[in-house]
mmCIF file of C-alpha atoms in Angstrom:
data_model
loop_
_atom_site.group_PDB
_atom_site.id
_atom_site.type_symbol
_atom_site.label_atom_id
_atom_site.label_comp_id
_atom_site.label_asym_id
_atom_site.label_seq_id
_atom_site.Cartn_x
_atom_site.Cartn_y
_atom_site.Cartn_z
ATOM 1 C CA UNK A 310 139.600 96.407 124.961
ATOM 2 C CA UNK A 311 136.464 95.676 127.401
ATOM 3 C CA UNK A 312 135.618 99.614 127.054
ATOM 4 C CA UNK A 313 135.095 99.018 123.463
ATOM 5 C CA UNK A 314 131.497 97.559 123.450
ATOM 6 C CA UNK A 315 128.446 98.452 121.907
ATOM 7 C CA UNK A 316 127.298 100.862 125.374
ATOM 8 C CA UNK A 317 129.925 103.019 124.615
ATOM 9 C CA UNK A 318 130.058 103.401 120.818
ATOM 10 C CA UNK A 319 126.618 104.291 121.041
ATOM 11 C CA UNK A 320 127.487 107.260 123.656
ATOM 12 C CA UNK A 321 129.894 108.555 121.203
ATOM 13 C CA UNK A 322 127.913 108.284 118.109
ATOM 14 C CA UNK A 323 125.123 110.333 120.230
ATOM 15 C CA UNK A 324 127.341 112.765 120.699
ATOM 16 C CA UNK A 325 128.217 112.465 116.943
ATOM 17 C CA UNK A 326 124.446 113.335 116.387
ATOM 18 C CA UNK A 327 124.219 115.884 119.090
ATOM 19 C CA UNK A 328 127.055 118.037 117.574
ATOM 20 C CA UNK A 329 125.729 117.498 113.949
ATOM 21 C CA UNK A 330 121.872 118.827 115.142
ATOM 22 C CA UNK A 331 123.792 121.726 116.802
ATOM 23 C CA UNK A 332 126.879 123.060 114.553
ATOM 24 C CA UNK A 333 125.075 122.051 111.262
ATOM 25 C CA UNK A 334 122.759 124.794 109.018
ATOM 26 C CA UNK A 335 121.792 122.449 106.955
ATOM 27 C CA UNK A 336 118.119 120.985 107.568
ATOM 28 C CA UNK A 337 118.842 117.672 106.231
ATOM 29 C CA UNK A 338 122.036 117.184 107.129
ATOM 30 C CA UNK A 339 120.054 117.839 111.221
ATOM 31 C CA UNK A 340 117.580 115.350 110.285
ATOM 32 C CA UNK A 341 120.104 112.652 109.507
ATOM 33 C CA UNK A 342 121.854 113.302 113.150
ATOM 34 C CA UNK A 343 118.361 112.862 114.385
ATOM 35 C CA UNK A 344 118.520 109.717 113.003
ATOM 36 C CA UNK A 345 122.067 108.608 114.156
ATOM 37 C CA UNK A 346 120.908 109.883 118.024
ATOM 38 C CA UNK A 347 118.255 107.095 117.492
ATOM 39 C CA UNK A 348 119.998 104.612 116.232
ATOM 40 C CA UNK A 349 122.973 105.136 118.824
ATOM 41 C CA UNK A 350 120.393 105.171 121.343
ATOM 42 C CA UNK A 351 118.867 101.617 120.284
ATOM 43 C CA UNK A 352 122.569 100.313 119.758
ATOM 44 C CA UNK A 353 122.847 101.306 123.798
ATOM 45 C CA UNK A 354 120.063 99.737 124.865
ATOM 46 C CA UNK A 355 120.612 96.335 123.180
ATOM 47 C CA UNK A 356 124.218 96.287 124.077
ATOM 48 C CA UNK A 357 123.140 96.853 127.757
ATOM 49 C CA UNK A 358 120.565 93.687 127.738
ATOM 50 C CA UNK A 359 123.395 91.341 125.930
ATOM 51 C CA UNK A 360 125.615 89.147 127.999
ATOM 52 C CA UNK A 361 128.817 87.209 126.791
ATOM 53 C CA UNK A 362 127.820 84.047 124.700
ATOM 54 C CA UNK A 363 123.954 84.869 124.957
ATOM 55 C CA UNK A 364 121.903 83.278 122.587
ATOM 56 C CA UNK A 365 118.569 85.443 121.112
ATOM 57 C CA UNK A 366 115.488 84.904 123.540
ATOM 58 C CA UNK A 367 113.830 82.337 121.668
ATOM 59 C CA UNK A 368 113.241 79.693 124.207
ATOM 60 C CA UNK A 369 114.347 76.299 122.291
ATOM 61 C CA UNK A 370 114.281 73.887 125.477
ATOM 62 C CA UNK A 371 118.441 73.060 125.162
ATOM 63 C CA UNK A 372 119.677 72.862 128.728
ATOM 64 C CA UNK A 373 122.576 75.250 129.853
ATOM 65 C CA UNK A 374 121.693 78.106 127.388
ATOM 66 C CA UNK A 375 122.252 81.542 128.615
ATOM 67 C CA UNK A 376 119.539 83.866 127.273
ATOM 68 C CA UNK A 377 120.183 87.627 126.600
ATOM 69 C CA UNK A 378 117.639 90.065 127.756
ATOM 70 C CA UNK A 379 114.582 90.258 125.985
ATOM 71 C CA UNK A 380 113.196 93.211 127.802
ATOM 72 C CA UNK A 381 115.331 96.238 125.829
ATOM 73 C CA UNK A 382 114.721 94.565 122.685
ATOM 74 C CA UNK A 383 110.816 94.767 123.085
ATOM 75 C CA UNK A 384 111.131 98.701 124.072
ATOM 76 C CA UNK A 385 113.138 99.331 121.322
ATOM 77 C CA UNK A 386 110.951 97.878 118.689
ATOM 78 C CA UNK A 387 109.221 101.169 119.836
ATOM 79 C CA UNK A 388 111.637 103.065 119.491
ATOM 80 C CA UNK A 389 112.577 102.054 115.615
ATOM 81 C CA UNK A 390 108.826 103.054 114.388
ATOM 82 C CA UNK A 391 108.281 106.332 116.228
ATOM 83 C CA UNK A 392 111.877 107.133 114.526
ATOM 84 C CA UNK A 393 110.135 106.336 111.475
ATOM 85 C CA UNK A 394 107.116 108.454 112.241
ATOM 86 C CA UNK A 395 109.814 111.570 113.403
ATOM 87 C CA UNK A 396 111.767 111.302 110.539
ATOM 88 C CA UNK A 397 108.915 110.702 107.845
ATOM 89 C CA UNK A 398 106.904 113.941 109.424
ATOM 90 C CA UNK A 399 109.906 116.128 109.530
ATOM 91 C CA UNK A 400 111.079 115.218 106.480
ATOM 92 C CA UNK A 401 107.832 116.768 105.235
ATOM 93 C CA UNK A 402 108.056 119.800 107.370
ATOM 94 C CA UNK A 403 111.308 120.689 105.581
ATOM 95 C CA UNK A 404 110.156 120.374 102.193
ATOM 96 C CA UNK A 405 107.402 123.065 103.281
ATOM 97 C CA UNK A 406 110.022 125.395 104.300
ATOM 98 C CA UNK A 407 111.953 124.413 101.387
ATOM 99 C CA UNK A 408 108.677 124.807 98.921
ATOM 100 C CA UNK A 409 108.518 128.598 100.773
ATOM 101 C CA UNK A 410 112.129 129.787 101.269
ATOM 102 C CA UNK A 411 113.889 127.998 98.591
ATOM 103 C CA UNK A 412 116.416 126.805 100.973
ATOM 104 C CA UNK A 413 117.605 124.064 103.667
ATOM 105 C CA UNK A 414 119.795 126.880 105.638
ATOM 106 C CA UNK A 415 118.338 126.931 108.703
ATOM 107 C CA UNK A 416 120.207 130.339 109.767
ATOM 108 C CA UNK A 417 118.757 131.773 106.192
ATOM 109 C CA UNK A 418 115.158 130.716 106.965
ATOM 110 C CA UNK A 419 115.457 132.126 110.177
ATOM 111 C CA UNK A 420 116.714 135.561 108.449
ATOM 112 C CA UNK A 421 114.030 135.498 105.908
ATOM 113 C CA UNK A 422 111.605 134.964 109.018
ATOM 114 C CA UNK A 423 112.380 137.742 111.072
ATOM 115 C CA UNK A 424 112.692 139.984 107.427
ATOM 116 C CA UNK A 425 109.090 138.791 106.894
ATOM 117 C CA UNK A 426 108.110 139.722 110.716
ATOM 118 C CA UNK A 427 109.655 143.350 110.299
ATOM 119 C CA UNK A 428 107.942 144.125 107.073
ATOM 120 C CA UNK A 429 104.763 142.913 108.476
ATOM 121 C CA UNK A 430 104.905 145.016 111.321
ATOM 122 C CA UNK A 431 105.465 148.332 109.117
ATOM 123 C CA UNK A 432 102.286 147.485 107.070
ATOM 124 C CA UNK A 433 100.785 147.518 110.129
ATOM 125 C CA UNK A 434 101.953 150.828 111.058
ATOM 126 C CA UNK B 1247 129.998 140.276 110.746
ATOM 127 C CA UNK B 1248 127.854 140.308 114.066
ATOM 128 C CA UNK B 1249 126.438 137.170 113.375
ATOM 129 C CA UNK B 1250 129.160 135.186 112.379
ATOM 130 C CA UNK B 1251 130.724 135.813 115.477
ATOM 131 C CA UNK B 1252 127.474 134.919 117.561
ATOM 132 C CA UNK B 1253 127.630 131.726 115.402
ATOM 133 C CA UNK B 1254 131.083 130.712 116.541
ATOM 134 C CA UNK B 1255 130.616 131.300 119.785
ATOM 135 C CA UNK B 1256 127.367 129.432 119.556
ATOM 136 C CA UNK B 1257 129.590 126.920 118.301
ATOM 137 C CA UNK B 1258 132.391 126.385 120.658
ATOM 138 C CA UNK B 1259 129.684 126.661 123.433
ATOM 139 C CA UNK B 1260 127.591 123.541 121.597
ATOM 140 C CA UNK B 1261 131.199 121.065 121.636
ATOM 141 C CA UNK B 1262 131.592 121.769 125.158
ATOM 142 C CA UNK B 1263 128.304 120.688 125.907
ATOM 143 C CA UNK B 1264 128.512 117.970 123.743
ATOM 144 C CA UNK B 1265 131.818 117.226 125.481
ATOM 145 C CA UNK B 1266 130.733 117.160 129.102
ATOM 146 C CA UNK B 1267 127.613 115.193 128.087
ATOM 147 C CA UNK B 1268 130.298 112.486 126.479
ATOM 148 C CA UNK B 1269 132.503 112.392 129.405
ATOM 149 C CA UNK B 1270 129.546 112.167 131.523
ATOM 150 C CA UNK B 1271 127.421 109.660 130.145
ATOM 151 C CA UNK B 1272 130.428 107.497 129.757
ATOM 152 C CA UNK B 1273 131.421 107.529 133.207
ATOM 153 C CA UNK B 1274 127.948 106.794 134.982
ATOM 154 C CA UNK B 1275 127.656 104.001 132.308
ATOM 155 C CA UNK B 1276 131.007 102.221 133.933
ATOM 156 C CA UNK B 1277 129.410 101.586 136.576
ATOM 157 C CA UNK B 1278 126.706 98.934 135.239
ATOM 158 C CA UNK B 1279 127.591 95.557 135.856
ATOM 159 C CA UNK B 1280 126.341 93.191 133.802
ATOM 160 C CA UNK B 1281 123.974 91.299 135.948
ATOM 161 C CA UNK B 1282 120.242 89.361 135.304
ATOM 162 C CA UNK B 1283 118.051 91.914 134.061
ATOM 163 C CA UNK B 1284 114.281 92.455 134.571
ATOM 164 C CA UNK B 1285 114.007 90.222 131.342
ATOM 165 C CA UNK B 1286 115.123 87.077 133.568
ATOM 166 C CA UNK B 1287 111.377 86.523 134.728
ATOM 167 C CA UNK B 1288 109.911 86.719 131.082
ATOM 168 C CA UNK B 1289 111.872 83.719 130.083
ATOM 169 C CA UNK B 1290 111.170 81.734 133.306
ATOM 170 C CA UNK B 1291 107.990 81.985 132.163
ATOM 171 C CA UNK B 1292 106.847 84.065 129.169
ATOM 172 C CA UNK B 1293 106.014 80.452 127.228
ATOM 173 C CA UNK B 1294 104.170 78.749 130.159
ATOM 174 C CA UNK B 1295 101.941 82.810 130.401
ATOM 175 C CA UNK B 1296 101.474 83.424 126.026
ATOM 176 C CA UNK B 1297 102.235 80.187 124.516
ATOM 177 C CA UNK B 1298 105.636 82.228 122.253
ATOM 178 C CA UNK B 1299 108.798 80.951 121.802
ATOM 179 C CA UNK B 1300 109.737 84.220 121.040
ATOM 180 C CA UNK B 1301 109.760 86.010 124.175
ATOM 181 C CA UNK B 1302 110.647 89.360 122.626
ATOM 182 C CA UNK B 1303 107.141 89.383 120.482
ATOM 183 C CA UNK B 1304 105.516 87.842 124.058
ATOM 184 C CA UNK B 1305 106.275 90.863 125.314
ATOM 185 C CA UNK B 1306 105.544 92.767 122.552
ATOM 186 C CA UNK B 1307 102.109 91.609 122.173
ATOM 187 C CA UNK B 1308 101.134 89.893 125.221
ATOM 188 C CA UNK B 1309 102.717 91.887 128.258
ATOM 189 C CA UNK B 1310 102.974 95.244 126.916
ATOM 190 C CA UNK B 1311 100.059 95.351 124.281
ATOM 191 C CA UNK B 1312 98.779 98.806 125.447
ATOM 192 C CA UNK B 1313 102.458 100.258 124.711
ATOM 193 C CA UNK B 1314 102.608 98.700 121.287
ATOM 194 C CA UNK B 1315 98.905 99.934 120.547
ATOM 195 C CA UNK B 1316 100.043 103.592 121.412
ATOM 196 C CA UNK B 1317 102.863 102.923 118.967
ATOM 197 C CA UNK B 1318 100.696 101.863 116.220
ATOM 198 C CA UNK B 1319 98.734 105.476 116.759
ATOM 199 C CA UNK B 1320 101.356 107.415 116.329
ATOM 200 C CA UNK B 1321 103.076 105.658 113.602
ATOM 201 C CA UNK B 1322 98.980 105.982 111.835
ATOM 202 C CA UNK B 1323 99.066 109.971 113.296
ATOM 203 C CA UNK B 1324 102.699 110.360 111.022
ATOM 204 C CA UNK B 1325 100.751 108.790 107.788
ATOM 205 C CA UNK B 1326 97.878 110.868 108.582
ATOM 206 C CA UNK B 1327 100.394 114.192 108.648
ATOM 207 C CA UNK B 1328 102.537 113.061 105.591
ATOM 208 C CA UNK B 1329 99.159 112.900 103.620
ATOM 209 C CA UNK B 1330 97.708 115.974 105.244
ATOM 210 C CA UNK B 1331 101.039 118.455 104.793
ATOM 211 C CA UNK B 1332 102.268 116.989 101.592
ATOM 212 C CA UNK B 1333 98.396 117.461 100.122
ATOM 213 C CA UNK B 1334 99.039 121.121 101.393
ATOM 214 C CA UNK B 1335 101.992 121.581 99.111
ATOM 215 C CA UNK B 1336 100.682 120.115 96.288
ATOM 216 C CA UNK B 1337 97.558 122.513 95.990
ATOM 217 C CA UNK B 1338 99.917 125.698 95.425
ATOM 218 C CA UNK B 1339 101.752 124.097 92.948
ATOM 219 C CA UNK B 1340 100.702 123.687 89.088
ATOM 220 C CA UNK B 1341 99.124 120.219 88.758
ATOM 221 C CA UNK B 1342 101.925 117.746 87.370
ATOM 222 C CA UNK B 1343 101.191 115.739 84.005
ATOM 223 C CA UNK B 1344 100.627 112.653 85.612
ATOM 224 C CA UNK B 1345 103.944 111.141 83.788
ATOM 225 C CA UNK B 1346 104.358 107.237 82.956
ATOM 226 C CA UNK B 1347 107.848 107.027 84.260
ATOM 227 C CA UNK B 1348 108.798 103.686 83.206
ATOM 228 C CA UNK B 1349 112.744 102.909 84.304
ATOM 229 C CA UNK B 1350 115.087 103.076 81.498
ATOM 230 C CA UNK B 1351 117.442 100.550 82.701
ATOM 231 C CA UNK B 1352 116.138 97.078 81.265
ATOM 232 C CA UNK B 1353 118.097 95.095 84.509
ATOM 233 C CA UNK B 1354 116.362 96.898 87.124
ATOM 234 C CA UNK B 1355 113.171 96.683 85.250
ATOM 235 C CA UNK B 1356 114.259 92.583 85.325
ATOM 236 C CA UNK B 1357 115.482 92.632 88.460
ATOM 237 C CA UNK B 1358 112.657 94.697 90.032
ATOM 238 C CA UNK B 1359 110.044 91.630 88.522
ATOM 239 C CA UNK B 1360 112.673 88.762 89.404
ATOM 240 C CA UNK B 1361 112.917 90.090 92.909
ATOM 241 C CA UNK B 1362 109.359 91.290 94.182
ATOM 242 C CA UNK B 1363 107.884 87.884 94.379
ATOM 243 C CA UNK B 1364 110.622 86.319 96.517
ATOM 244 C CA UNK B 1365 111.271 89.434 98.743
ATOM 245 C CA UNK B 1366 107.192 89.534 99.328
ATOM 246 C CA UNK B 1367 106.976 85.919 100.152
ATOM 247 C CA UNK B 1368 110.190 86.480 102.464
ATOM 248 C CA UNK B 1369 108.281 89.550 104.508
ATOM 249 C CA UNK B 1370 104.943 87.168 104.541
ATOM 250 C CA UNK B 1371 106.903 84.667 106.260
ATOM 251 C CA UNK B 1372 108.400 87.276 108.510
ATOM 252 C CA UNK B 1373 105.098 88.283 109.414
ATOM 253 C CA UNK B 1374 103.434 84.697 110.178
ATOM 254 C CA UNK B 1375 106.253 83.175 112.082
ATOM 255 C CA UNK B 1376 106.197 86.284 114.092
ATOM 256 C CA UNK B 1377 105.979 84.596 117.292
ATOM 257 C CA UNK B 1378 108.332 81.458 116.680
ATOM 258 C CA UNK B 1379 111.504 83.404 115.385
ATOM 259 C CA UNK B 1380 113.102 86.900 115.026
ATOM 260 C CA UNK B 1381 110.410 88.716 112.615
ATOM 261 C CA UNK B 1382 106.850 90.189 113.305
ATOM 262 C CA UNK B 1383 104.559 92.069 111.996
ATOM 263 C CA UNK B 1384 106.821 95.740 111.715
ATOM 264 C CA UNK B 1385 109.531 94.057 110.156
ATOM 265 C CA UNK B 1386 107.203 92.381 107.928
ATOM 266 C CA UNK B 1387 104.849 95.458 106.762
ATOM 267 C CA UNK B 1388 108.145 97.068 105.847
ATOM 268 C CA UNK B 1389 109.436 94.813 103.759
ATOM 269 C CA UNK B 1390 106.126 94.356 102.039
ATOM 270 C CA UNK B 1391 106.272 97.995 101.661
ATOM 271 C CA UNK B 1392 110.036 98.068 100.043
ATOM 272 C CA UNK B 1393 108.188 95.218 97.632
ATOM 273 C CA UNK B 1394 106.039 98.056 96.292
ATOM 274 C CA UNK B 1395 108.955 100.504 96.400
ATOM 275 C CA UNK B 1396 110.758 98.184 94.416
ATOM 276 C CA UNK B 1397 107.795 97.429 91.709
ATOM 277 C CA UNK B 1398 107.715 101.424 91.652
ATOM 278 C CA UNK B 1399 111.350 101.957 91.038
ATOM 279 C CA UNK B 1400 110.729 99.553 88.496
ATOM 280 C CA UNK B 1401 107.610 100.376 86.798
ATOM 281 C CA UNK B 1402 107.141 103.935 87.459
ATOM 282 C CA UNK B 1403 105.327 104.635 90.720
ATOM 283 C CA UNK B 1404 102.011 106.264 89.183
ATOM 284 C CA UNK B 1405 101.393 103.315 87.195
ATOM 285 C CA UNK B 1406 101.668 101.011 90.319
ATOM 286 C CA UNK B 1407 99.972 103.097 92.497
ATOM 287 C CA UNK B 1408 96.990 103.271 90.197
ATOM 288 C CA UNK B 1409 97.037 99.487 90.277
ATOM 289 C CA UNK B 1410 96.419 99.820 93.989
ATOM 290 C CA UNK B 1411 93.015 101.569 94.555
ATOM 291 C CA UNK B 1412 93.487 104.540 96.658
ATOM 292 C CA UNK B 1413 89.911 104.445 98.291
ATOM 293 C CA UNK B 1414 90.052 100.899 99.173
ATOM 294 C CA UNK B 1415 93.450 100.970 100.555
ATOM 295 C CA UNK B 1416 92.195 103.708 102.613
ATOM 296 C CA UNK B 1417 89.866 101.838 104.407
ATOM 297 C CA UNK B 1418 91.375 99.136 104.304
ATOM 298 C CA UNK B 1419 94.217 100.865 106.826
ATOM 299 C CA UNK B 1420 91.191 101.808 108.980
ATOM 300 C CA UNK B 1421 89.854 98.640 109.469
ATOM 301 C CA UNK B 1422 92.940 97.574 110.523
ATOM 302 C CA UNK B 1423 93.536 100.081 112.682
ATOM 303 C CA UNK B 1424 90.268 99.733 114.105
ATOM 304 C CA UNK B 1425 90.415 96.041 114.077
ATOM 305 C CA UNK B 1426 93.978 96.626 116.126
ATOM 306 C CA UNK B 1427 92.004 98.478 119.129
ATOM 307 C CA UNK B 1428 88.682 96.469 119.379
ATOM 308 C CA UNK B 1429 90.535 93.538 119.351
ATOM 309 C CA UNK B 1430 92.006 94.597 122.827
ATOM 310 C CA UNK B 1431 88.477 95.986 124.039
ATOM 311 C CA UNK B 1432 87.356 92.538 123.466
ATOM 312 C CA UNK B 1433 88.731 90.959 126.101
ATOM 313 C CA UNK B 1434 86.155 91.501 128.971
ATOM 314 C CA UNK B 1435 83.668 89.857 126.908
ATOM 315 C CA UNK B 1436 86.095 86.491 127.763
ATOM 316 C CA UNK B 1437 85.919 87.228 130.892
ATOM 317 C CA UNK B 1438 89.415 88.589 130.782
ATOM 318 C CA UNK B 1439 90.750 91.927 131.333
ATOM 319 C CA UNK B 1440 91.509 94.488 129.128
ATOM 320 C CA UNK B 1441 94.409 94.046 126.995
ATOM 321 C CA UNK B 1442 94.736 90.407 128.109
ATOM 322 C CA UNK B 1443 94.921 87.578 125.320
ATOM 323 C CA UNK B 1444 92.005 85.331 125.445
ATOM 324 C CA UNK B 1445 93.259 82.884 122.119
ATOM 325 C CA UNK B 1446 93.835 79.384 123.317
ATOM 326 C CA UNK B 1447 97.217 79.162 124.241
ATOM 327 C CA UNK B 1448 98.085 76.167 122.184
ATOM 328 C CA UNK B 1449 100.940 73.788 121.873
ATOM 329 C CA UNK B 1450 104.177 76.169 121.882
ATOM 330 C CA UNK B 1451 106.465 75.960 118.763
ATOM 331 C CA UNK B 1452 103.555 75.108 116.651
ATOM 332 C CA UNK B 1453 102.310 77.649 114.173
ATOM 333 C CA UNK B 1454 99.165 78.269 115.867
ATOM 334 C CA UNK B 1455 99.954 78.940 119.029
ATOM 335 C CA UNK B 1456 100.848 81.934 120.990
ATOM 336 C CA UNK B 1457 96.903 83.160 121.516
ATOM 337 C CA UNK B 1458 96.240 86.172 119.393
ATOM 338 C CA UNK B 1459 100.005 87.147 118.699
ATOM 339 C CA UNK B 1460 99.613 85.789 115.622
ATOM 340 C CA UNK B 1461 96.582 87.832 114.600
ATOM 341 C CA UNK B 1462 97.638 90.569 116.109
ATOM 342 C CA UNK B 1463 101.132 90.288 113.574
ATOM 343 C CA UNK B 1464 99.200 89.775 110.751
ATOM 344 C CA UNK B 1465 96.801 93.265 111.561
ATOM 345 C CA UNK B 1466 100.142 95.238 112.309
ATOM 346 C CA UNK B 1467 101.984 93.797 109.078
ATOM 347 C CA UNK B 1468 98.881 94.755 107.153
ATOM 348 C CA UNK B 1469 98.682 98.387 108.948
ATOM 349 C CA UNK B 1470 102.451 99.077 108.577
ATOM 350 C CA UNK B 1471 102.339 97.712 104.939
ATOM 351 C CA UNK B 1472 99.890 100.428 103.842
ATOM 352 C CA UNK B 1473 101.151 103.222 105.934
ATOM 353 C CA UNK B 1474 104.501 102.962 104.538
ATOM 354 C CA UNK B 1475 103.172 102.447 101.103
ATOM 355 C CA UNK B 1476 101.191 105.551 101.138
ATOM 356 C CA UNK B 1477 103.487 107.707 102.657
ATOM 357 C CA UNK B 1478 105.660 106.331 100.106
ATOM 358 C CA UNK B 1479 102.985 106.980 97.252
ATOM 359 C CA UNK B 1480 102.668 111.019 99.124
ATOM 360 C CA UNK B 1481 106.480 111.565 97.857
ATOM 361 C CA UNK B 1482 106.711 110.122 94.918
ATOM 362 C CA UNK B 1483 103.362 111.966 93.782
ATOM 363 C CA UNK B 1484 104.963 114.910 95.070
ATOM 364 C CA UNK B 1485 108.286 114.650 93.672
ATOM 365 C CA UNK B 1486 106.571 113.581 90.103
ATOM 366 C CA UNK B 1487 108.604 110.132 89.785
ATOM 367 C CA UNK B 1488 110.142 107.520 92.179
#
């Protein structure tokens, strides 16, 4: 079972994500694979910085303490908020096109688009 | 018709993407060992450089300041856009009655008082020990922000957000964002450059220690505390109740 660490659950649930952004219509249902991608990439990077038996990096003085690696767990401190600020500000981007076209079908808001282009263009004409 | 079968073919195209990029990733990940990171020279001697026990929020806040202060702008920039877009809606819309949604469940009216105080006082501590064990100021701002969330779920969120003055909670967030930056420009004064800490280091493990680590949690748990809050306060204004 050594393949079955946090590295590569976090590949799969990216994948997980991916397929969910990409096969889904349904705008919320894309933001919450947003979310897993982020979280499966944070669960990556920690696993990646963590060795066997290592203790948080919170020097305490004990002798013979191994120390896991502080460094991915700074960057992805990062990472959490600007997933925040992505989710927060798209969140509000779909209720606009919700407020508008009464729906969280992505296909269907694209239809309605392109029906709004079309009709444009004849009033121009 | 036509687009249906566009869609599936869309479709199968997206899982095999999704399938090489598995099979892929997976494979170029086997071959990391696990060996001593870059991290191993921050705890040789990230306590002897910032005076933190916490080498994570040394880091944070002493090594890679000018990172973290780019974070806190664009984490401000996604309040500022809530407000802005969600002010945009609201104009085409007929004004709500400004309802006094008051919870009807009696326990999580109880439970909402009983709990606020204790989960406040937990994210104040997570916010002042900052540099001494896992916490800081992000974790901290949000939990003071879930305290407000809580009162609102509790109380009805117009009522407490009319409790908290919108102007002065306004500029309050500026100052501390401002407060955030010139703090860092302040440095040269010290004879120091920029972004470097020029607190006395103090006597690590002791509360004040760490140079300006600890101010610098208690400006981001204050910033994060009121961005969350009024994003927060942006959709539940919108939505009419919490």
């Amino acid at each position: 079972m050594e393949w079955l660490n946090g590295v590569t659950i976090g590949v799969v649930l990216f994948v997980i994500g991916l397929l969910a952004l990409m096969l889904r219509r349904d705008l919320i249902v894309k933001l919450l694979g947003l979310g897993l991608i982020n979280t499966s990439v944070i669960l990556c990077l920690i696993s990646l910085g963590y060795y066997t038996r290592g203790v948080a990096p919170i020097i305490t003085g004990k002798p013979g303490q191994i120390y896991i690696d502080p460094l991915p767990q700074a960057l992805v401190l990062s990472a959490i908020v600007i997933n925040l600020a992505i989710l927060a500000l798209s969140l509000v981007f779909v209720m606009i096109l919700v407020e508008r076209y009464h729906t969280t079908d992505s296909v269907k808001i694209a239809q309605q688009v392109e029906q709004e282009r079309s009709h444009d263009q004849e009033h121009i004409r | 018709m036509i687009v249906r079968k566009r869609l599936t073919v869309q479709n199968t195209i997206a899982v095999i993407v999704a399938l090489i990029f598995l099979v892929v990733v997976l494979f170029s990940f086997s071959f990391i060992g696990r060996r001593p990171g870059a991290g191993e020279q921050f705890i040789r001697q990230g306590v002897e450089d910032t005076g933190a026990v916490n080498i994570v929020a040394a880091i944070y806040l002493n090594y890679r300041l000018f990172d973290t202060i780019f974070e806190i702008l664009v984490f401000a920039l996604a309040v500022i856009g809530v407000r802005f877009h969600l002010h945009a809606i609201k104009d085409k819309r007929p004004r709500l009655k400004e309802a006094l949604f008051i919870s009807e469940s009696h326990i999580v009216r109880v439970a909402g008082d009983l709990l606020a105080p204790v989960v406040a006082l937990i994210g104040l501590f997570l916010i002042v020990t900052g540099h001494l064990a896992p916490g800081g100021g992000f974790s901290g701002g949000a939990l003071l922000g879930t305290v407000i969330l809580l009162l609102a779920v509790a109380r009805g969120g117009e009522r407490v957000g009319r409790r908290l003055n919108e102007d002065v909670v306004d500029r309050l967030e500026q100052i501390f964002l401002v407060s955030i930056i010139a703090l860092s420009a302040l440095s040269p004064l010290f004879g120091r450059p920029f972004f470097a800490n020029f607190f006395p280091l103090g006597e690590p493990g002791r509360l004040l220690s760490g140079g300006w680590i600890l101010l610098y949690n208690l400006l981001i748990g204050g910033k994060v505390f009121i961005g969350i809050w009024v994003m927060m306060y942006c959709f539940i204004r919108h939505r009419g109740d919490v």
